[in-house]
Coordinates of C-alpha atoms and ligand atoms in Angstrom, one line a residue:
X1 CA 0.0 0.0 0.0
X2 CA 1.1 3.6 -0.6
X3 CA 0.3 6.8 1.1
X4 CA 1.6 10.3 0.8
X5 CA 0.8 10.8 4.4
X6 CA 0.4 7.8 6.8
X7 CA -1.3 8.9 10.1
X8 CA -1.1 6.5 13.0
X9 CA -4.0 6.8 15.5
X10 CA -7.6 7.7 15.0
X11 CA -8.1 10.0 18.1
X12 CA -8.7 13.7 17.9
X13 CA -5.1 14.4 16.8
X14 CA -5.0 11.8 14.0
X15 CA -8.5 12.7 12.9
X16 CA -7.8 16.5 12.8
X17 CA -4.6 16.2 10.8
X18 CA -6.1 13.7 8.4
X19 CA -9.0 16.0 7.7
X20 CA -6.7 19.0 7.1
X21 CA -4.4 17.1 4.8
X22 CA -7.1 15.2 2.9
X23 CA -8.9 18.5 2.3
X24 CA -5.6 19.8 0.8
X25 CA -5.8 16.9 -1.7
X26 CA -3.1 14.6 -0.3
X27 CA -3.5 10.9 -0.3
X28 CA -3.9 10.2 3.4
X29 CA -4.2 6.8 5.1
X30 CA -5.1 6.7 8.8
X31 CA -4.5 3.4 10.7
X32 CA -6.2 2.8 14.1
X33 CA -5.5 -0.2 16.2
X34 CA -9.0 -0.3 17.8
X35 CA -11.9 -1.9 16.1
X36 CA -14.2 1.1 16.7
X37 CA -13.1 4.7 16.5
X38 CA -13.6 6.6 19.8
X39 CA -14.5 3.5 21.9
X40 CA -13.9 3.1 24.7
X41 CA -13.1 6.7 25.6
X42 CA -11.8 7.8 29.0
X43 CA -11.9 11.6 28.5
X44 CA -13.9 14.1 30.6
X45 CA -14.7 16.0 27.4
X46 CA -14.3 19.5 29.1
X47 CA -13.4 21.9 26.3
X48 CA -12.7 25.6 26.9
X49 CA -13.9 28.3 24.7
X50 CA -10.5 28.8 23.0
X51 CA -10.1 25.0 22.4
X52 CA -13.5 24.9 20.7
X53 CA -12.5 27.9 18.5
X54 CA -9.2 26.2 17.6
X55 CA -10.7 22.9 16.6
X56 CA -10.6 22.0 12.9
X57 CA -14.4 21.4 13.2
X58 CA -16.9 21.6 16.1
X59 CA -20.5 20.4 16.2
X60 CA -22.9 21.6 19.0
X61 CA -24.5 18.1 18.7
X62 CA -21.6 16.7 20.6
X63 CA -22.3 19.0 23.6
X64 CA -23.7 17.2 26.7
X65 CA -23.5 20.1 29.2
X66 CA -22.4 23.7 29.6
X67 CA -20.1 24.9 32.4
X68 CA -20.7 28.4 33.8
X69 CA -19.0 28.0 37.2
X70 CA -16.1 26.1 38.6
X71 CA -15.3 25.5 42.3
X72 CA -11.8 24.7 43.5
X73 CA -11.1 23.3 47.0
X74 CA -7.8 23.1 48.8
X75 CA -6.8 19.9 50.6
X76 CA -8.2 21.5 53.8
X77 CA -11.5 22.5 52.1
X78 CA -11.0 26.2 51.4
X79 CA -13.1 27.0 48.4
X80 CA -12.4 29.4 45.4
X81 CA -15.3 29.8 43.0
X82 CA -15.5 31.4 39.6
X83 CA -18.8 32.0 37.9
X84 CA -19.8 33.7 34.6
X85 CA -23.0 34.4 32.6
X86 CA -21.3 33.0 29.5
X87 CA -19.9 29.4 29.3
X88 CA -16.4 28.8 30.7
X89 CA -16.4 25.5 28.9
X90 CA -18.6 22.8 27.3
X91 CA -18.7 19.1 28.0
X92 CA -18.7 17.0 24.9
X93 CA -19.1 13.3 24.3
X94 CA -15.5 12.4 23.2
X95 CA -16.6 9.1 21.6
X96 CA -19.1 11.0 19.4
X97 CA -16.6 13.8 18.7
X98 CA -13.7 11.5 17.7
X99 CA -15.9 9.3 15.5
X100 CA -17.3 12.3 13.6
X101 CA -13.9 13.9 13.2
X102 CA -12.7 10.7 11.6
X103 CA -15.8 10.5 9.4
X104 CA -15.1 14.1 8.3
X105 CA -11.5 13.1 7.3
X106 CA -12.9 10.2 5.4
X107 CA -15.5 12.4 3.6
X108 CA -12.5 14.5 2.4
X109 CA -10.9 11.3 0.9
X110 CA -8.7 9.9 3.8
X111 CA -8.7 6.1 3.8
X112 CA -9.4 4.9 7.3
X113 CA -8.3 1.4 8.4
X114 CA -9.5 0.2 11.8
X115 CA -8.2 -2.9 13.6
X116 CA -4.8 -2.0 12.0
X117 CA -2.1 -1.4 14.6
X118 CA 1.2 0.2 13.5
X119 CA 4.1 -2.0 14.6
X120 CA 7.2 -0.2 13.5
X121 CA 9.4 0.9 10.6
X122 CA 11.4 -1.5 8.5
X123 CA 13.5 -0.7 5.5
X124 CA 11.9 2.8 5.4
X125 CA 8.4 1.3 5.2
X126 CA 5.7 1.3 8.0
X127 CA 4.8 -2.2 9.2
X128 CA 1.1 -2.4 10.0
X129 CA -1.2 -5.4 10.7
X130 CA -1.7 -7.1 7.3
X131 CA 1.2 -5.6 5.4
X132 CA 3.5 -2.7 4.8
X133 CA 2.9 1.0 3.8
X134 CA 5.1 3.2 1.6
X135 CA 4.9 6.7 2.9
X136 CA 6.3 10.2 2.2
X137 CA 5.4 11.5 5.6
X138 CA 4.5 9.5 8.7
X139 CA 2.5 11.2 11.6
X140 CA 2.5 9.6 15.0
X141 CA -0.8 10.6 16.6
X142 CA -0.9 7.4 18.6
X143 CA -1.3 8.7 22.1
X144 CA 0.8 9.0 25.3
X145 CA 2.5 5.6 24.9
X146 CA 3.4 6.2 21.2
X147 CA 4.8 3.3 19.3
X148 CA 5.8 5.7 16.5
X149 CA 7.9 7.7 19.0
X150 CA 9.6 4.5 20.3
X151 CA 10.3 3.4 16.7
X152 CA 12.2 6.7 16.2
X153 CA 14.4 5.9 19.2
X154 CA 12.8 8.6 21.4
X155 CA 12.5 8.0 25.1
X156 CA 9.0 7.1 26.5
X157 CA 7.3 10.0 28.1
X158 CA 6.8 10.3 31.9
X159 CA 3.1 9.5 32.5
X160 CA 0.4 10.2 35.0
X161 CA -2.9 8.3 35.4
X162 CA -6.3 9.9 34.8
X163 CA -9.6 8.1 35.5
X164 CA -13.3 8.8 35.2
X165 CA -16.3 7.0 36.6
X166 CA -19.9 7.6 35.5
X167 CA -22.2 8.5 38.3
X168 CA -26.0 9.0 38.5
X169 CA -25.8 12.8 39.0
X170 CA -23.5 15.7 38.2
X171 CA -23.3 19.2 39.6
X172 CA -25.8 21.6 37.9
X173 CA -24.0 23.8 35.3
X174 CA -20.5 23.6 36.7
X175 CA -17.7 21.4 38.0
X176 CA -15.9 20.9 41.3
X177 CA -12.2 20.3 41.7
X178 CA -10.5 19.2 44.9
X179 CA -6.7 19.5 45.1
X180 CA -5.6 16.4 47.0
X181 CA -1.9 17.2 47.1
X182 CA 0.6 19.0 44.9
X183 CA -0.8 19.4 41.4
X184 CA -3.0 16.3 41.7
X185 CA -6.7 16.5 42.0
X186 CA -10.2 14.9 41.8
X187 CA -13.3 16.3 40.1
X188 CA -17.0 16.0 39.8
X189 CA -18.6 17.2 36.6
X190 CA -21.9 17.1 34.6
X191 CA -22.3 14.6 31.9
X192 CA -25.7 15.3 30.3
X193 CA -28.3 13.8 32.6
X194 CA -25.5 12.0 34.5
X195 CA -22.2 13.0 36.1
X196 CA -18.6 11.9 36.2
X197 CA -16.2 11.7 39.0
X198 CA -12.6 11.5 38.1
X199 CA -9.1 12.1 39.3
X200 CA -5.5 12.6 38.2
X201 CA -2.5 11.2 40.1
X202 CA 1.0 9.9 39.7
X203 CA 1.0 6.2 38.8
X204 CA 0.9 4.2 42.0
X205 CA -1.1 6.7 44.2
X206 CA -4.5 5.3 45.6
X207 CA -6.5 7.3 43.0
X208 CA -9.7 5.3 43.4
X209 CA -9.8 6.0 47.1
X210 CA -9.1 9.7 46.5
X211 CA -12.2 9.7 44.1
X212 CA -14.2 7.7 46.6
X213 CA -15.4 5.0 44.3
X214 CA -14.6 1.3 44.0
X215 CA -15.1 0.3 40.4
X216 CA -16.4 1.2 36.9
X217 CA -13.5 3.4 36.1
X218 CA -12.3 4.2 32.6
X219 CA -8.7 5.4 32.6
X220 CA -5.9 6.7 30.4
X221 CA -2.3 7.7 30.7
X222 CA -1.4 11.4 30.4
X223 CA 2.0 12.8 29.4
X224 CA 3.6 14.9 32.2
X225 CA 5.8 17.1 29.9
X226 CA 6.0 18.1 26.3
X227 CA 8.5 16.6 23.9
X228 CA 10.9 19.1 22.4
X229 CA 11.8 16.7 19.6
X230 CA 8.6 16.2 17.6
X231 CA 10.2 15.8 14.1
X232 CA 12.7 13.3 12.8
X233 CA 13.3 13.3 9.1
X234 CA 9.9 12.6 7.5
X235 CA 8.2 11.6 10.8
X236 CA 6.3 14.0 13.1
X237 CA 4.5 13.5 16.4
X238 CA 1.2 15.1 17.3
X239 CA -1.1 15.3 20.3
X240 CA -0.5 13.2 23.4
X241 CA 2.4 11.4 21.6
X242 CA 4.2 14.8 21.5
X243 CA 3.2 15.6 25.1
X244 CA 0.9 18.4 23.8
X245 CA -1.2 18.8 27.0
X246 CA -1.9 21.8 29.3
X247 CA 0.5 21.4 32.2
X248 CA -2.0 22.3 35.0
X249 CA -5.4 20.6 34.0
X250 CA -3.6 18.1 31.6
X251 CA -6.3 18.7 28.9
X252 CA -5.1 17.9 25.4
X253 CA -7.6 19.1 22.8
X254 CA -6.5 22.8 22.9
X255 CA -2.9 22.2 22.0
X256 CA -3.5 19.3 19.6
X257 CA -6.0 21.4 17.6
X258 CA -3.5 24.3 17.3
X259 CA -0.6 21.9 16.5
X260 CA -2.6 20.1 13.8
X261 CA -2.8 23.4 11.8
X262 CA 0.9 24.1 12.2
X263 CA 1.7 20.5 11.2
X264 CA -0.6 20.6 8.1
X265 CA 1.3 23.6 6.8
X266 CA 4.7 22.0 7.5
X267 CA 3.6 18.8 5.7
X268 CA 2.4 20.7 2.7
X269 CA 5.7 22.5 2.5
X270 CA 7.6 19.2 3.0
X271 CA 5.8 17.6 0.1
X272 CA 6.7 20.5 -2.1
X273 CA 10.5 20.1 -1.3
X274 CA 10.7 21.9 2.1
X275 CA 11.1 20.5 5.6
X276 CA 8.9 19.6 8.6
X277 CA 11.0 21.6 10.9
X278 CA 8.8 24.7 10.9
X279 CA 6.3 22.6 12.9
X280 CA 8.9 21.8 15.5
X281 CA 10.0 25.4 15.7
X282 CA 6.4 26.5 16.2
X283 CA 5.9 23.9 19.0
X284 CA 9.1 25.0 20.8
X285 CA 8.0 28.6 20.8
X286 CA 4.7 27.5 22.4
X287 CA 6.7 25.5 25.0
X288 CA 8.9 28.5 25.8
X289 CA 6.1 31.1 26.0
X290 CA 3.1 29.1 27.4
X291 CA 4.1 25.7 28.7
X292 CA 7.3 26.4 30.6
X293 CA 5.8 29.1 32.9
X294 CA 2.9 26.8 33.6
X295 CA 5.3 23.9 34.3
X296 CA 7.2 26.1 36.7
X297 CA 4.0 27.0 38.5
X298 CA 3.1 23.3 38.7
X299 CA 6.6 22.4 40.0
X300 CA 6.1 25.1 42.7
X301 CA 2.7 23.6 43.7
X302 CA 4.2 20.1 43.9
X303 CA 6.8 21.4 46.4
X304 CA 4.2 22.7 48.8
X305 CA 2.8 20.8 51.8
X306 CA -1.0 20.5 52.0
X307 CA -1.2 23.2 54.7
X308 CA 0.8 25.6 52.5
X309 CA -1.7 25.0 49.6
X310 CA -4.5 25.8 52.1
X311 CA -2.7 29.1 52.9
X312 CA -2.4 30.0 49.2
X313 CA -6.2 29.3 48.8
X314 CA -6.9 31.6 51.8
X315 CA -4.8 34.4 50.3
X316 CA -6.5 33.9 46.9
X317 CA -9.9 34.1 48.5
X318 CA -9.4 37.9 48.6
X319 CA -8.9 37.9 44.8
X320 CA -11.9 35.8 43.7
X321 CA -13.1 38.8 41.6
X322 CA -9.8 38.8 39.7
X323 CA -9.9 35.0 39.3
X324 CA -13.5 35.2 37.9
X325 CA -12.6 38.0 35.5
X326 CA -9.4 36.3 34.2
X327 CA -10.3 32.6 34.5
X328 CA -9.5 30.8 31.2
X329 CA -9.9 27.1 30.8
X330 CA -7.2 27.0 28.2
X331 CA -4.7 29.8 29.2
X332 CA -4.4 28.6 32.7
X333 CA -1.9 31.2 34.0
X334 CA -4.1 34.1 32.9
X335 CA -5.5 34.8 36.5
X336 CA -1.9 34.9 37.9
X337 CA -1.2 37.9 35.6
X338 CA -4.1 39.8 37.2
X339 CA -2.5 39.5 40.6
X340 CA 0.5 41.7 39.7
X341 CA 3.0 42.1 42.5
X342 CA 0.7 40.3 44.9
X343 CA 1.7 37.1 43.1
X344 CA 5.1 37.2 45.0
X345 CA 3.2 37.2 48.3
X346 CA 1.7 33.8 47.3
X347 CA 4.9 32.4 45.9
X348 CA 6.8 33.3 49.1
X349 CA 4.5 31.0 51.1
X350 CA 7.4 28.6 50.6
X351 CA 10.5 30.6 49.3
X352 CA 12.5 27.4 48.8
X353 CA 9.8 25.9 46.6
X354 CA 9.7 29.2 44.6
X355 CA 13.5 29.0 44.1
X356 CA 13.3 25.3 43.2
X357 CA 10.6 26.0 40.6
X358 CA 12.6 28.8 39.1
X359 CA 15.6 26.7 38.9
X360 CA 13.6 24.0 37.2
X361 CA 12.4 26.5 34.7
X362 CA 16.0 27.7 33.9
X363 CA 17.5 24.2 33.9
X364 CA 14.9 22.8 31.5
X365 CA 14.2 25.9 29.5
Ligands
FAD401 C1 -9.3 10.8 32.6 C2 -8.9 11.8 31.5 C3 -9.7 12.9 31.4 C4 -9.4 13.9 30.4 N1 -10.1 15.0 30.3 C5 -9.8 15.9 29.3 C6 -10.7 17.0 29.1 O1 -11.6 17.2 29.9 N2 -10.3 17.9 28.1 C7 -9.3 17.7 27.3 O2 -9.0 18.6 26.5 N3 -8.5 16.6 27.5 C8 -8.7 15.7 28.4 N4 -8.0 14.6 28.6 C9 -6.8 14.4 27.7 C10 -7.3 14.0 26.3 O3 -8.1 12.9 26.4 C11 -6.1 13.7 25.4 O4 -5.2 14.8 25.4 C12 -6.5 13.6 23.9 O5 -7.5 12.6 23.8 C13 -5.3 13.2 23.1 O6 -5.7 12.9 21.7 P1 -4.7 12.1 20.8 O7 -5.5 11.9 19.5 O8 -3.4 12.7 20.8 O9 -4.5 10.7 21.6 P2 -5.6 9.6 21.9 O10 -6.9 10.1 22.1 O11 -4.9 8.7 22.9 O12 -5.7 8.7 20.5 C14 -4.6 7.9 20.1 C15 -5.2 6.8 19.2 O13 -4.1 6.1 18.7 C16 -4.5 4.7 18.7 N5 -3.2 3.9 18.7 C17 -2.4 3.8 19.7 N6 -1.3 3.0 19.4 C18 -1.6 2.7 18.1 C19 -0.8 1.9 17.1 N7 0.3 1.3 17.4 N8 -1.4 1.7 15.9 C20 -2.6 2.3 15.5 N9 -3.3 3.1 16.4 C21 -2.8 3.3 17.6 C22 -5.3 4.6 20.0 O14 -6.1 3.4 19.9 C23 -6.1 5.9 19.9 O15 -7.3 5.7 19.2 C24 -8.2 13.6 29.5 C25 -7.5 12.5 29.7 C26 -7.8 11.6 30.7 C27 -7.0 10.3 30.8

């Protein structure tokens, strides 16, 4: 089999890039190891306003609930609440969304092969179940434990665990988050007529007892940091396989949607004799300007004791109006900018943690 562009993975990233490239007239083949696109799906489906605007396509039919308020509790129970008249986010059915994005790619001419795992690269060809594929560009959109990344000789990503459990009832019109420790948290959210309880923790933590449920969980692994190398020769990584997730909430749809557009341009230029490197340059500039500051904030949070996190929440209680005004589901450091010099008051709750986080930023930057 031959493809101008072989896309591995039929999640939101693989579907988005397949759609953009098929629409440009390229011969795209998408291989997905699962039998059915979008099933099972572990995602909470909370998409901020910017993420929705950035998506290659969005359909209101996917929306199960709207989110107009969000409540955040510290380990000791201090609450910060933001509320708006307009939606902060929408909750979508990710199975429905991923399936329709793949159908959209297919309607533009992409060939979609399910039950077709990618196994590796041999002699310059991709080995998939049932045969080999000749390709000009290969895109690894195969999630956090990417086989494509491993076949390029890249290190596995450091991963965290996220799980969701469907429950009879969700909060009305908003969601609740409880910080358990560091940057790890549980949540309760609406899911149409039902709700979901979920949590995020380092692998090995007793996450189910944090959430307070015993079974019925759907889970997935989440990359902890972005990859800086996302292009090697004629292979590029996209979405979770590239670590393209928001450092604080760990949501992936916002960055993968933006990245799909940058990669589509780079692939077009590559197929006309250029290189894919413009995509990697774009991604590194996002890491520098948006992701590193948020990673530094997270690293600071993870150095605080639970009581210090309570103290930060108590301080912030005096700035709930600023938080409400600036809250952004996708640009998660936005409220911090509104705090001005007061930010240093919060950061100094543990000066050593602040210095450690700064050092982390400089060392990894
Ligand atoms: C519990 C939880 C809640 C989350 N909630 C949110 C949220 O509310 N909002 C948000 O924006 N993000 C959320 N995320 C993150 C979001 O789900 C991911 O960032 C996003 O789905 C990544 O899309 P992707 O296409 O890169 O990867 P994936 O969705 O993982 O898709 C990868 C696809 O590749 C396929 N695949 C893997 N290996 C192979 C192979 N070898 N050959 C062929 N196919 C292969 C997989 O079967 C899969 O279909 C959540 C994650 C978790 C775990």
